[in-house]
């Protein structure tokens, strides 16, 4: 257990090192003077500002030294500041992350909660009508891009029924949970569609395997009811795999909300990243990228640990 | 033990009549069980013996109505406590499973759920069948684990299966099967997956529990040595059919069927070093999807004559309580004649035994028929 933990931590550090280096080199790879990359075009004739920034950032130092400085600052929570908006990158992230986090979490929960019964029941009656209908549904969900689903949801729930708003965001802290969910549910559902389909398929496949196990037959031979066997004996082993997948999906969604946030005009990290890209706001792009990558690998690590914690076969070793 | 099979006073607990289980597969029809009949009285032990693939597991599961897959066809009848099991809806079977009829499976490594605690696995069905409380279930579980001789039963309640050895796990499986005091226990090769030393402990445990609870038991095994001295009656199965059926002592002392004789020859000897090669039966069991003419053992039988390849012998009574399906039963002059004819003709399966290529030290059962 301790050994596994150490190995996972080493891998985490190595991954973060690689990611941060690549992110940092983004700037280095841009043609010309780094200062020109950092500043908006209209500031480029202002030689005084350029000189000030050059000394402020000590841009004459070698790239590796500057990388070291950037990482050291980042470790202390300082990701620099935008030379376009003058905002500190860490502040921007702190401001935007709740929206993205909530979307990702909500989407993961929707995908998980629906996938478990769908997958379990499809497996239980493999080849039955429910299984075939769901197989059609998952195929469709996987072949439709999230933004198409989003547009469909907007058409259905906003334009046709007028149940939910199509844009904007109510913060829980301002308007309460219900108003918040009203703005979150459509984008989260659009995000959840693909992971839901993947989860349902994985759980189905896993359960079909589990249901063939001897211990399922012995559970039947004890006279236990089908539903009980399904929930207690079949889903349990599968849920270990499932939890891992849910965690990975959550991590991936943190960086995967860009398109949906844009369609629904949500004040999340994704839209901030996009505006950063349009404005060539390099520090912002670097900061957000590093942040998202870090969240992703940390979530991965936590998922690994959770798996170790949940599987009694590993836990006791 | 085991001279009297019939209990005139008692009604049989289980009556199996002309039971057949066939699987439709691409290659044809697999006749895994093909016309099996027998009776079992309360508190009695029946051994079902045969090589791997002879249909023992399918027979046991057909009787219990445990799912065998979608391509299965079953005919015949199974009466248990005067209920016709094959006609019951599955919802009624769930009231019988675990409570009236229980099963111990072959491999304790796979028949226990690896992620469910032992305590729950031992009691969940008792709670379902009898509606006892959690606390009562816990006490019962500990009692049961103690009765199957699991040390530190209390601590084991919260263990997971992988924390126990194979033998201990099989004890847990037995505790599970006994939990509701069933009237009938199927033990399907309960010791095949275990070490030799553990095998005897487990068999003794099963025998003790069976007597204590006055429970009927069907002990399924490929090893005649396992049932020796532990059963009242034995059924020898080959290719889905009963080829010999008699009291245990009859089977051992007045072996009639050449297949039974071959099985006796292959019993592992306790006094042999464990690496001694066991006497195998020459050849393999037939492919059940091909329909074979004549006696299904004929390709491997050292006594096989022309008639054996053409006509299938019926199961017939040699004596009361002794049935055998063979044209040239072991111990008869006809058998002796067949043996000599085959020796002269140089039939390979006959020569193999005569030349001792197949170890044969069960002197009472020398194939010469002189005993
Ligand atoms: N679901 C199935 N489909 C087709 N054939 C099967 C199926 N289950 C068992 N069989 C066949 O039935 C025969 C008897 O199997 P089994 O009862 O397991 O033998 P035993 O328990 O005596 O070793 C074997 O030939 C096996 O391949
Ligand atoms: S002697 Fe003939 S009938 Fe008897 S087992 Fe051998 S082959 Fe079958
Ligand atoms: Mg078997």
XYZ file of C-alpha atoms and ligand atoms in Angstrom:
724
model
C 0.000 0.000 0.000
C 2.711 2.467 0.993
C 4.758 1.402 -1.979
C 1.861 1.900 -4.377
C 1.242 5.318 -2.883
C 4.854 6.374 -3.343
C 4.836 5.188 -6.951
C 1.641 7.113 -7.702
C 3.028 10.269 -6.119
C 6.224 10.001 -8.138
C 4.167 9.650 -11.278
C 2.099 12.682 -10.343
C 5.180 14.823 -9.870
C 6.667 13.653 -13.166
C 3.436 14.385 -15.038
C 3.126 17.836 -13.549
C 6.720 18.586 -14.391
C 6.174 17.620 -18.026
C 2.915 19.567 -18.264
C 4.326 22.691 -16.705
C 7.395 22.589 -18.899
C 5.310 22.237 -22.049
C 2.980 25.003 -20.964
C 5.889 27.267 -20.223
C 7.534 26.538 -23.535
C 4.356 27.736 -25.261
C 5.628 31.233 -24.759
C 9.174 30.381 -25.691
C 7.986 28.891 -28.951
C 6.144 32.015 -30.000
C 8.170 33.882 -32.610
C 10.014 37.023 -31.638
C 10.575 38.784 -28.363
C 8.609 37.262 -25.407
C 7.496 40.761 -24.531
C 5.691 41.086 -27.814
C 3.906 37.863 -26.983
C 2.881 39.085 -23.585
C 1.520 42.458 -24.588
C -1.506 43.410 -26.652
C -0.565 44.644 -30.152
C -1.514 48.246 -29.445
C 1.034 48.390 -26.590
C 3.870 47.294 -28.814
C 4.924 50.798 -29.871
C 5.203 51.799 -26.220
C 8.905 51.076 -25.748
C 8.915 52.271 -22.185
C 6.288 49.773 -21.054
C 8.079 47.029 -22.952
C 11.322 47.815 -21.203
C 9.588 47.957 -17.840
C 8.080 44.525 -18.370
C 11.347 43.128 -19.591
C 13.054 44.078 -16.336
C 10.025 43.236 -14.202
C 9.911 39.714 -15.585
C 13.682 39.460 -15.873
C 13.194 38.216 -19.402
C 16.883 38.406 -20.130
C 17.455 35.455 -17.810
C 17.780 32.064 -19.523
C 14.508 30.233 -20.175
C 15.235 27.519 -17.604
C 15.790 30.039 -14.860
C 12.533 31.748 -15.729
C 10.758 28.399 -15.809
C 12.072 27.643 -12.339
C 10.790 30.977 -11.117
C 7.390 30.442 -12.703
C 6.983 27.018 -11.143
C 8.199 28.203 -7.736
C 5.680 31.038 -7.831
C 2.964 28.704 -9.042
C 3.632 26.368 -6.129
C 2.896 29.315 -3.863
C -0.339 30.022 -5.673
C 0.989 32.872 -7.787
C 0.447 32.354 -11.483
C 1.432 35.850 -12.488
C -0.874 38.437 -13.905
C -2.439 39.254 -17.208
C -0.800 42.106 -19.052
C -4.003 42.555 -21.040
C -6.566 42.913 -18.270
C -4.171 43.506 -15.420
C -5.978 40.780 -13.459
C -4.054 38.268 -11.399
C -4.405 34.850 -13.014
C -5.059 33.173 -9.664
C -7.916 35.605 -9.024
C -9.408 34.882 -12.428
C -9.299 31.171 -11.692
C -10.766 31.595 -8.244
C -13.534 33.662 -9.748
C -14.344 31.243 -12.554
C -13.665 27.792 -11.129
C -16.935 27.368 -9.144
C -18.984 27.393 -12.348
C -16.763 24.908 -14.148
C -16.425 22.719 -11.082
C -20.175 22.622 -10.569
C -20.825 21.823 -14.223
C -18.284 19.019 -14.206
C -19.565 17.631 -10.918
C -23.191 17.818 -11.950
C -22.461 16.198 -15.299
C -20.470 13.412 -13.613
C -23.260 12.783 -11.137
C -25.930 12.738 -13.857
C -23.828 10.386 -15.967
C -23.132 8.076 -13.013
C -26.572 8.003 -11.439
C -28.336 7.244 -14.706
C -25.704 4.869 -16.052
C -25.791 2.476 -13.093
C -29.411 1.349 -13.412
C -29.305 1.501 -17.213
C -26.150 -0.605 -17.403
C -27.227 -2.997 -14.673
C -30.646 -3.654 -16.099
C -29.365 -3.964 -19.667
C -26.930 -6.606 -18.456
C -29.542 -8.426 -16.402
C -31.777 -8.814 -19.437
C -29.052 -8.974 -22.031
C -30.527 -8.814 -25.517
C -33.972 -7.913 -24.179
C -36.024 -4.943 -25.314
C -34.654 -2.533 -22.728
C -31.127 -3.550 -23.627
C -31.730 -2.914 -27.323
C -33.410 0.466 -26.776
C -30.547 1.552 -24.538
C -27.981 0.320 -26.999
C -29.583 2.604 -29.608
C -29.584 5.472 -27.144
C -25.927 5.076 -26.230
C -24.867 4.807 -29.856
C -26.756 8.004 -30.636
C -25.319 9.806 -27.608
C -21.803 8.894 -28.593
C -22.171 9.957 -32.201
C -23.762 13.334 -31.430
C -21.261 16.026 -30.397
C -22.046 17.753 -27.115
C -22.683 21.094 -28.794
C -25.359 19.586 -31.038
C -27.007 18.073 -27.979
C -26.744 21.458 -26.293
C -28.448 23.199 -29.186
C -31.147 20.529 -29.202
C -31.709 20.966 -25.465
C -31.971 24.741 -25.907
C -34.470 24.307 -28.716
C -36.536 21.844 -26.660
C -36.438 23.250 -23.149
C -36.091 26.957 -23.881
C -37.668 27.689 -27.224
C -40.380 25.063 -27.267
C -41.396 24.620 -23.627
C -39.757 27.671 -22.149
C -38.905 25.775 -18.965
C -35.275 26.712 -18.544
C -33.076 29.637 -19.505
C -30.661 29.059 -22.351
C -27.895 31.380 -21.193
C -26.460 32.897 -18.065
C -25.626 31.645 -14.614
C -27.178 32.120 -11.192
C -24.645 31.729 -8.425
C -25.784 29.626 -5.490
C -24.487 32.291 -3.132
C -26.608 34.988 -4.791
C -29.807 33.300 -5.855
C -29.974 29.986 -4.016
C -29.693 26.404 -5.113
C -32.870 26.100 -7.140
C -32.191 29.133 -9.308
C -28.642 27.910 -9.689
C -29.713 24.460 -10.823
C -32.101 26.015 -13.331
C -29.154 27.524 -15.152
C -26.859 24.564 -14.609
C -29.015 21.637 -15.583
C -29.089 22.110 -19.359
C -25.365 22.577 -19.883
C -24.597 19.817 -17.409
C -26.959 17.441 -19.197
C -25.363 18.221 -22.546
C -21.972 17.515 -20.985
C -23.233 14.337 -19.339
C -24.559 12.687 -22.472
C -21.338 11.151 -23.786
C -19.983 10.025 -20.399
C -23.416 8.622 -19.582
C -23.355 6.497 -22.717
C -19.817 5.332 -22.038
C -20.629 4.493 -18.420
C -23.791 2.627 -19.302
C -21.884 0.522 -21.798
C -18.994 -0.172 -19.464
C -21.237 -1.081 -16.567
C -23.311 -3.299 -18.847
C -20.245 -5.120 -20.174
C -18.750 -5.446 -16.726
C -22.013 -6.703 -15.240
C -22.501 -9.265 -17.992
C -19.123 -10.665 -16.994
C -19.914 -10.477 -13.286
C -23.285 -12.172 -13.725
C -21.499 -15.214 -15.152
C -19.387 -15.570 -12.013
C -19.842 -18.584 -9.778
C -20.725 -16.433 -6.814
C -23.775 -15.125 -8.636
C -24.952 -18.692 -9.180
C -24.297 -19.505 -5.541
C -26.247 -16.402 -4.534
C -29.166 -17.670 -6.626
C -28.846 -21.115 -5.080
C -29.336 -19.443 -1.698
C -32.751 -18.252 -2.785
C -31.908 -14.560 -2.876
C -34.090 -12.354 -5.065
C -32.828 -11.183 -8.425
C -32.887 -7.508 -7.542
C -30.941 -8.126 -4.349
C -28.374 -10.224 -6.217
C -28.052 -7.530 -8.839
C -27.492 -4.733 -6.328
C -25.549 -6.566 -3.621
C -23.543 -9.162 -5.451
C -23.202 -8.039 -9.045
C -23.032 -4.262 -8.891
C -20.573 -4.181 -6.031
C -17.600 -5.662 -7.898
C -18.460 -3.601 -10.966
C -18.787 -0.424 -8.962
C -15.065 -0.443 -8.273
C -14.363 -0.077 -11.964
C -17.219 2.369 -12.312
C -16.002 4.690 -9.565
C -12.621 4.884 -11.238
C -14.225 5.855 -14.504
C -16.487 8.437 -12.885
C -13.466 10.065 -11.291
C -11.521 10.172 -14.529
C -14.512 11.681 -16.292
C -14.803 14.382 -13.674
C -11.148 15.234 -14.131
C -11.516 15.347 -17.894
C -14.648 17.495 -17.674
C -12.828 20.225 -15.737
C -10.935 20.909 -18.922
C -13.736 19.838 -21.223
C -16.433 22.392 -20.570
C -15.080 25.033 -22.949
C -17.551 24.534 -25.786
C -20.590 24.118 -23.562
C -19.693 27.146 -21.436
C -19.386 29.156 -24.619
C -22.744 28.016 -26.027
C -24.569 28.747 -22.790
C -22.495 31.896 -22.126
C -21.453 30.758 -18.670
C -18.839 32.574 -16.572
C -16.613 29.509 -16.189
C -12.969 28.739 -16.616
C -13.519 27.600 -20.191
C -14.925 30.897 -21.406
C -12.093 32.714 -19.618
C -9.597 30.517 -21.413
C -11.261 31.252 -24.762
C -11.247 34.999 -24.211
C -7.618 34.670 -23.166
C -6.852 32.950 -26.431
C -8.648 35.629 -28.464
C -6.751 38.346 -26.641
C -3.434 36.496 -26.894
C -3.311 36.701 -23.101
C -0.382 34.312 -22.692
C -0.011 34.368 -18.893
C -3.721 33.683 -18.549
C -3.567 30.763 -20.986
C -0.511 29.328 -19.249
C -2.006 29.732 -15.803
C -5.360 28.199 -16.624
C -3.745 25.347 -18.555
C -1.419 24.523 -15.698
C -4.266 24.714 -13.234
C -6.571 22.438 -15.227
C -3.771 19.931 -15.810
C -2.968 19.908 -12.110
C -6.574 19.345 -11.129
C -6.753 16.533 -13.671
C -3.724 14.628 -12.396
C -4.641 15.179 -8.770
C -8.150 13.870 -9.381
C -6.582 10.882 -11.099
C -4.427 10.207 -8.094
C -7.378 10.493 -5.739
C -9.325 8.054 -7.892
C -6.468 5.578 -7.721
C -6.337 5.888 -3.976
C -10.090 5.530 -3.673
C -9.898 2.325 -5.669
C -7.255 0.971 -3.330
C -9.393 1.934 -0.397
C -12.543 0.313 -1.726
C -11.240 -2.976 -3.039
C -10.858 -5.272 -0.049
C -8.557 -7.533 -2.054
C -6.026 -4.742 -2.357
C -6.791 -2.947 0.864
C -5.628 -5.679 3.205
C -2.350 -6.336 1.493
C -23.042 -48.673 6.859
C -25.042 -48.640 3.710
C -26.612 -51.992 3.097
C -30.202 -50.944 3.089
C -31.184 -48.412 0.484
C -34.919 -48.620 0.737
C -36.849 -47.381 3.709
C -40.250 -48.945 3.283
C -41.726 -46.739 5.985
C -40.509 -43.455 4.553
C -41.640 -41.608 1.496
C -38.748 -40.657 -0.759
C -37.566 -37.058 -0.432
C -36.488 -36.785 -4.036
C -37.744 -38.757 -7.002
C -36.062 -38.150 -10.335
C -37.698 -39.779 -13.312
C -36.347 -40.067 -16.823
C -34.655 -36.711 -16.508
C -32.968 -35.378 -19.643
C -31.122 -32.116 -20.236
C -30.030 -31.339 -23.758
C -28.180 -28.315 -25.062
C -28.716 -27.154 -28.614
C -25.354 -26.008 -29.957
C -24.086 -25.394 -33.488
C -22.445 -28.811 -33.642
C -25.691 -30.546 -32.751
C -27.473 -31.619 -29.606
C -25.410 -32.155 -26.455
C -27.150 -34.838 -24.417
C -25.560 -33.832 -21.142
C -28.118 -35.752 -19.094
C -30.042 -38.473 -20.873
C -32.760 -40.394 -19.097
C -31.686 -40.462 -15.463
C -33.944 -41.870 -12.735
C -33.307 -42.367 -9.042
C -34.812 -41.904 -5.602
C -33.365 -40.437 -2.478
C -34.772 -40.958 1.013
C -34.622 -38.470 3.871
C -31.267 -38.493 5.623
C -29.609 -40.674 2.986
C -26.448 -39.993 1.043
C -26.187 -40.611 -2.659
C -22.894 -40.521 -4.523
C -22.871 -39.492 -8.178
C -19.606 -40.549 -9.764
C -18.179 -40.177 -13.244
C -15.332 -38.624 -15.147
C -15.330 -34.936 -15.861
C -17.888 -34.192 -18.566
C -20.185 -37.081 -17.753
C -23.038 -34.750 -16.848
C -22.938 -34.725 -13.055
C -23.033 -30.962 -12.637
C -25.726 -30.541 -15.257
C -27.772 -33.240 -13.510
C -27.473 -31.562 -10.115
C -28.289 -28.139 -11.530
C -31.204 -29.451 -13.548
C -32.707 -30.960 -10.410
C -32.197 -27.679 -8.576
C -33.444 -25.694 -11.571
C -30.417 -23.475 -11.544
C -30.012 -21.538 -14.757
C -28.095 -23.482 -17.388
C -28.468 -21.006 -20.247
C -30.955 -20.199 -22.957
C -30.219 -23.144 -25.237
C -31.311 -25.798 -22.779
C -34.160 -28.303 -23.066
C -35.250 -30.336 -20.083
C -37.690 -33.235 -19.894
C -38.701 -35.791 -17.317
C -39.772 -35.080 -13.782
C -38.304 -34.165 -10.419
C -40.445 -34.600 -7.334
C -39.136 -33.088 -4.134
C -41.286 -33.330 -0.989
C -44.196 -34.001 -3.330
C -43.693 -30.859 -5.363
C -42.936 -31.149 -9.025
C -39.869 -28.920 -9.208
C -39.697 -28.634 -12.985
C -43.216 -27.195 -13.066
C -42.795 -24.624 -10.314
C -42.509 -20.932 -11.207
C -39.093 -19.490 -10.391
C -40.659 -17.325 -7.674
C -41.530 -20.538 -5.832
C -38.075 -21.947 -6.455
C -36.524 -18.976 -4.648
C -38.428 -20.167 -1.555
C -36.927 -23.648 -1.911
C -33.388 -22.617 -2.838
C -31.150 -22.269 0.165
C -33.959 -23.165 2.521
C -35.013 -26.679 1.484
C -32.313 -27.542 -1.038
C -28.846 -26.093 -0.802
C -25.691 -26.525 -2.803
C -21.988 -26.494 -2.064
C -20.025 -25.639 -5.176
C -16.770 -27.025 -6.454
C -14.454 -24.064 -6.224
C -14.495 -22.053 -3.006
C -12.180 -19.539 -4.685
C -14.937 -18.436 -7.037
C -18.194 -19.349 -5.337
C -17.883 -16.721 -2.611
C -18.287 -13.075 -3.531
C -14.857 -11.472 -3.115
C -16.205 -8.077 -2.073
C -18.895 -9.126 0.388
C -18.013 -9.868 4.003
C -18.259 -13.465 5.115
C -20.777 -12.719 7.842
C -23.205 -11.295 5.334
C -22.701 -14.144 2.916
C -23.431 -16.676 5.630
C -26.638 -15.023 6.818
C -28.219 -12.965 4.066
C -30.389 -15.831 2.870
C -31.373 -16.793 6.409
C -32.563 -13.251 6.925
C -34.499 -13.416 3.673
C -36.061 -16.812 4.329
C -36.805 -16.462 8.035
C -36.846 -12.705 8.538
C -34.528 -12.746 11.554
C -32.951 -9.577 12.887
C -29.427 -8.420 12.228
C -28.304 -9.288 15.734
C -29.818 -12.760 15.552
C -28.184 -13.244 12.178
C -24.821 -12.328 13.625
C -25.145 -14.851 16.425
C -26.296 -17.474 13.990
C -23.404 -16.787 11.646
C -20.878 -17.161 14.436
C -22.555 -20.357 15.594
C -22.482 -21.719 12.058
C -18.860 -20.776 11.494
C -18.001 -22.527 14.749
C -19.962 -25.606 13.776
C -17.922 -25.935 10.578
C -14.763 -25.606 12.715
C -13.615 -22.197 11.631
C -11.234 -20.847 14.256
C -11.928 -17.371 15.622
C -15.386 -17.411 14.128
C -16.233 -14.064 15.639
C -13.328 -12.330 13.934
C -14.132 -14.063 10.664
C -17.550 -12.471 10.533
C -16.039 -9.282 9.163
C -13.413 -10.940 6.965
C -13.431 -11.055 3.217
C -13.048 -14.411 1.447
C -9.503 -13.765 0.199
C -8.322 -13.619 3.788
C -9.080 -17.328 4.222
C -7.425 -20.428 2.817
C -9.198 -22.628 0.280
C -10.185 -25.165 2.908
C -11.537 -22.449 5.195
C -13.476 -20.935 2.343
C -15.072 -24.271 1.578
C -16.053 -24.486 5.245
C -17.691 -21.095 4.827
C -19.544 -22.403 1.765
C -20.725 -25.351 3.811
C -21.850 -23.032 6.593
C -23.807 -21.047 4.001
C -25.424 -24.193 2.661
C -26.330 -25.458 6.138
C -27.562 -22.113 7.436
C -31.268 -22.755 6.807
C -31.163 -26.431 7.773
C -32.046 -27.713 4.296
C -33.588 -31.144 3.786
C -31.307 -31.849 0.857
C -27.748 -30.804 0.160
C -25.988 -31.064 -3.161
C -22.215 -31.073 -2.837
C -20.776 -30.773 -6.336
C -17.148 -31.904 -6.171
C -16.778 -30.100 -2.839
C -13.151 -31.158 -2.415
C -11.826 -31.298 -5.964
C -10.247 -27.871 -5.745
C -8.621 -28.564 -2.368
C -5.401 -30.132 -1.069
C -5.545 -33.839 -0.318
C -5.156 -33.364 3.427
C -7.933 -30.806 3.512
C -10.181 -32.994 1.359
C -10.678 -35.532 4.113
C -11.440 -32.918 6.727
C -14.054 -31.345 4.512
C -15.649 -34.704 3.667
C -15.717 -35.675 7.325
C -17.279 -32.355 8.188
C -19.971 -32.833 5.548
C -20.686 -36.348 6.815
C -20.932 -35.194 10.424
C -23.172 -32.275 9.663
C -25.357 -34.453 7.518
C -25.920 -36.948 10.310
C -26.414 -34.282 12.930
C -29.045 -32.536 10.851
C -30.579 -35.679 9.372
C -30.233 -34.108 5.985
C -30.154 -35.988 2.685
C -27.042 -35.392 0.624
C -25.992 -35.866 -2.964
C -22.227 -36.055 -3.153
C -20.959 -35.475 -6.673
C -17.403 -36.471 -7.508
C -15.148 -37.820 -10.232
C -13.265 -39.844 -7.630
C -14.772 -43.086 -6.335
C -12.317 -42.875 -3.460
C -14.188 -39.834 -2.166
C -17.506 -41.636 -1.842
C -16.030 -44.871 -0.464
C -17.509 -45.340 2.987
C -19.360 -42.045 2.887
C -22.482 -42.808 0.902
C -25.399 -45.192 1.128
C -25.854 -45.551 -2.576
C -23.835 -44.730 -5.669
C -24.788 -43.798 -9.187
C -22.071 -44.136 -11.803
C -22.631 -41.833 -14.759
C -21.118 -42.036 -18.187
C -21.985 -39.776 -21.109
C -25.113 -38.446 -19.452
C -26.506 -41.831 -18.470
C -26.476 -44.012 -15.407
C -24.367 -47.078 -16.196
C -24.379 -48.619 -12.735
C -26.377 -47.965 -9.609
C -26.138 -49.861 -6.340
C -25.452 -49.629 -2.646
C -21.959 -48.426 -1.933
C -20.731 -51.806 -0.751
C -22.178 -53.513 -3.823
C -20.406 -51.052 -6.086
C -17.098 -51.772 -4.405
C -17.443 -55.488 -3.749
C -19.555 -56.664 -6.669
C -18.564 -54.192 -9.351
C -20.545 -54.965 -12.439
C -19.920 -52.287 -15.034
C -16.545 -52.131 -16.814
C -16.585 -48.358 -16.492
C -17.029 -48.572 -12.732
C -14.182 -51.045 -12.671
C -12.013 -48.608 -14.576
C -12.930 -45.824 -12.147
C -11.980 -48.072 -9.228
C -8.649 -48.677 -10.860
C -8.009 -44.947 -10.993
C -8.684 -44.166 -7.328
C -5.690 -42.333 -5.875
C -4.066 -44.433 -3.166
C -3.436 -42.642 0.075
C -0.260 -44.621 0.730
C 1.170 -43.734 -2.660
C 3.441 -40.743 -2.880
C 1.347 -37.911 -4.249
C 3.361 -37.685 -7.459
C 2.540 -41.263 -8.478
C 0.724 -41.170 -11.766
C -2.805 -42.332 -11.332
C -4.119 -45.091 -13.488
C -6.034 -43.334 -16.169
C -8.794 -44.759 -18.254
C -7.541 -45.184 -21.794
C -9.237 -42.886 -24.284
C -11.613 -40.024 -23.659
C -15.283 -39.684 -22.902
C -17.340 -39.421 -26.079
C -18.327 -36.130 -27.595
C -21.892 -35.816 -26.403
C -22.929 -33.969 -29.536
C -22.301 -37.042 -31.718
C -24.908 -39.703 -31.360
C -23.058 -42.925 -30.837
C -24.477 -46.306 -31.735
C -24.263 -49.091 -29.210
C -22.759 -48.789 -25.748
C -21.246 -45.375 -25.176
C -18.269 -46.927 -23.355
C -17.517 -49.356 -26.184
C -14.633 -47.392 -27.753
C -12.707 -47.584 -24.469
C -13.997 -50.803 -22.966
C -11.526 -53.718 -22.652
C -14.399 -56.228 -22.992
C -16.242 -54.687 -25.922
C -17.652 -57.183 -28.396
C -19.454 -56.731 -31.688
C -22.791 -56.473 -29.978
C -21.531 -53.578 -27.872
C -20.943 -51.440 -30.957
C -24.411 -52.094 -32.316
C -26.882 -52.323 -29.476
C -27.107 -50.074 -26.477
C -27.427 -52.019 -23.211
C -30.315 -51.011 -20.945
C -29.981 -50.404 -17.245
C -31.111 -53.730 -15.768
C -31.365 -55.216 -12.315
C -28.687 -57.776 -11.539
C -29.961 -58.113 -8.000
C -32.261 -56.068 -5.822
C -30.743 -52.633 -5.550
C -28.084 -53.272 -8.133
C -28.580 -51.950 -11.659
C -26.063 -52.103 -14.458
C -26.082 -51.363 -18.185
C -23.667 -53.809 -19.794
C -23.826 -56.796 -22.086
C -20.829 -58.462 -20.433
C -20.908 -57.508 -16.752
C -17.695 -57.861 -14.784
C -17.529 -61.126 -12.881
C -19.624 -63.173 -15.289
C -18.306 -66.013 -17.479
C -19.367 -63.977 -20.548
C -17.111 -61.192 -19.360
C -14.194 -63.581 -18.922
C -14.769 -64.903 -22.421
C -14.911 -61.401 -23.876
C -11.665 -60.515 -22.126
C -9.838 -63.522 -23.549
C -11.199 -62.914 -27.025
C -10.018 -59.304 -26.956
C -6.607 -60.336 -25.622
C -6.184 -62.746 -28.493
C -7.376 -60.168 -30.981
C -4.912 -57.691 -29.448
C -7.466 -54.990 -28.665
C -5.373 -52.009 -27.427
C -7.534 -51.048 -24.435
C -7.461 -54.701 -23.331
C -3.716 -55.091 -23.795
C -3.048 -51.871 -21.943
C -4.583 -53.322 -18.803
C -3.144 -56.804 -19.289
C 0.369 -55.440 -19.731
C 0.046 -53.289 -16.673
C 0.515 -50.093 -18.604
C -2.418 -49.029 -16.596
C -1.512 -49.519 -12.964
C -3.803 -52.086 -11.490
C -3.394 -52.922 -7.883
C -7.002 -53.274 -6.869
C -6.610 -56.998 -6.630
C -10.228 -57.750 -5.825
C -11.212 -56.266 -9.114
C -8.797 -57.993 -11.441
C -10.371 -57.912 -14.832
C -9.779 -61.637 -15.293
C -13.063 -62.122 -13.528
C -11.604 -64.692 -11.136
C -12.607 -62.900 -7.985
N -24.513 -24.517 -21.399
C -24.011 -25.599 -22.036
N -24.044 -25.670 -23.384
C -23.566 -26.750 -24.031
N -23.004 -27.800 -23.420
C -22.927 -27.805 -22.086
C -23.420 -26.695 -21.321
N -23.203 -26.963 -20.016
C -22.604 -28.176 -19.970
N -22.444 -28.685 -21.207
C -21.855 -29.971 -21.553
O -22.497 -30.982 -20.835
C -21.588 -32.014 -20.518
C -21.664 -32.369 -19.067
O -21.083 -31.359 -18.320
P -20.999 -31.382 -16.734
O -22.330 -31.711 -16.179
O -20.397 -30.120 -16.310
O -20.015 -32.577 -16.460
P -19.381 -33.008 -15.073
O -19.966 -32.168 -14.009
O -19.743 -34.444 -14.929
O -17.911 -32.830 -15.221
C -20.208 -31.539 -20.956
O -19.903 -32.172 -22.171
C -20.396 -30.067 -21.155
O -19.571 -29.607 -22.172
S -18.844 -54.804 -22.287
Fe -19.914 -53.859 -23.928
S -21.790 -53.165 -23.027
Fe -20.415 -53.580 -21.362
S -19.445 -51.633 -20.999
Fe -18.120 -52.736 -22.351
S -18.773 -52.019 -24.311
Fe -20.374 -51.443 -22.948
Mg -18.900 -30.908 -12.686
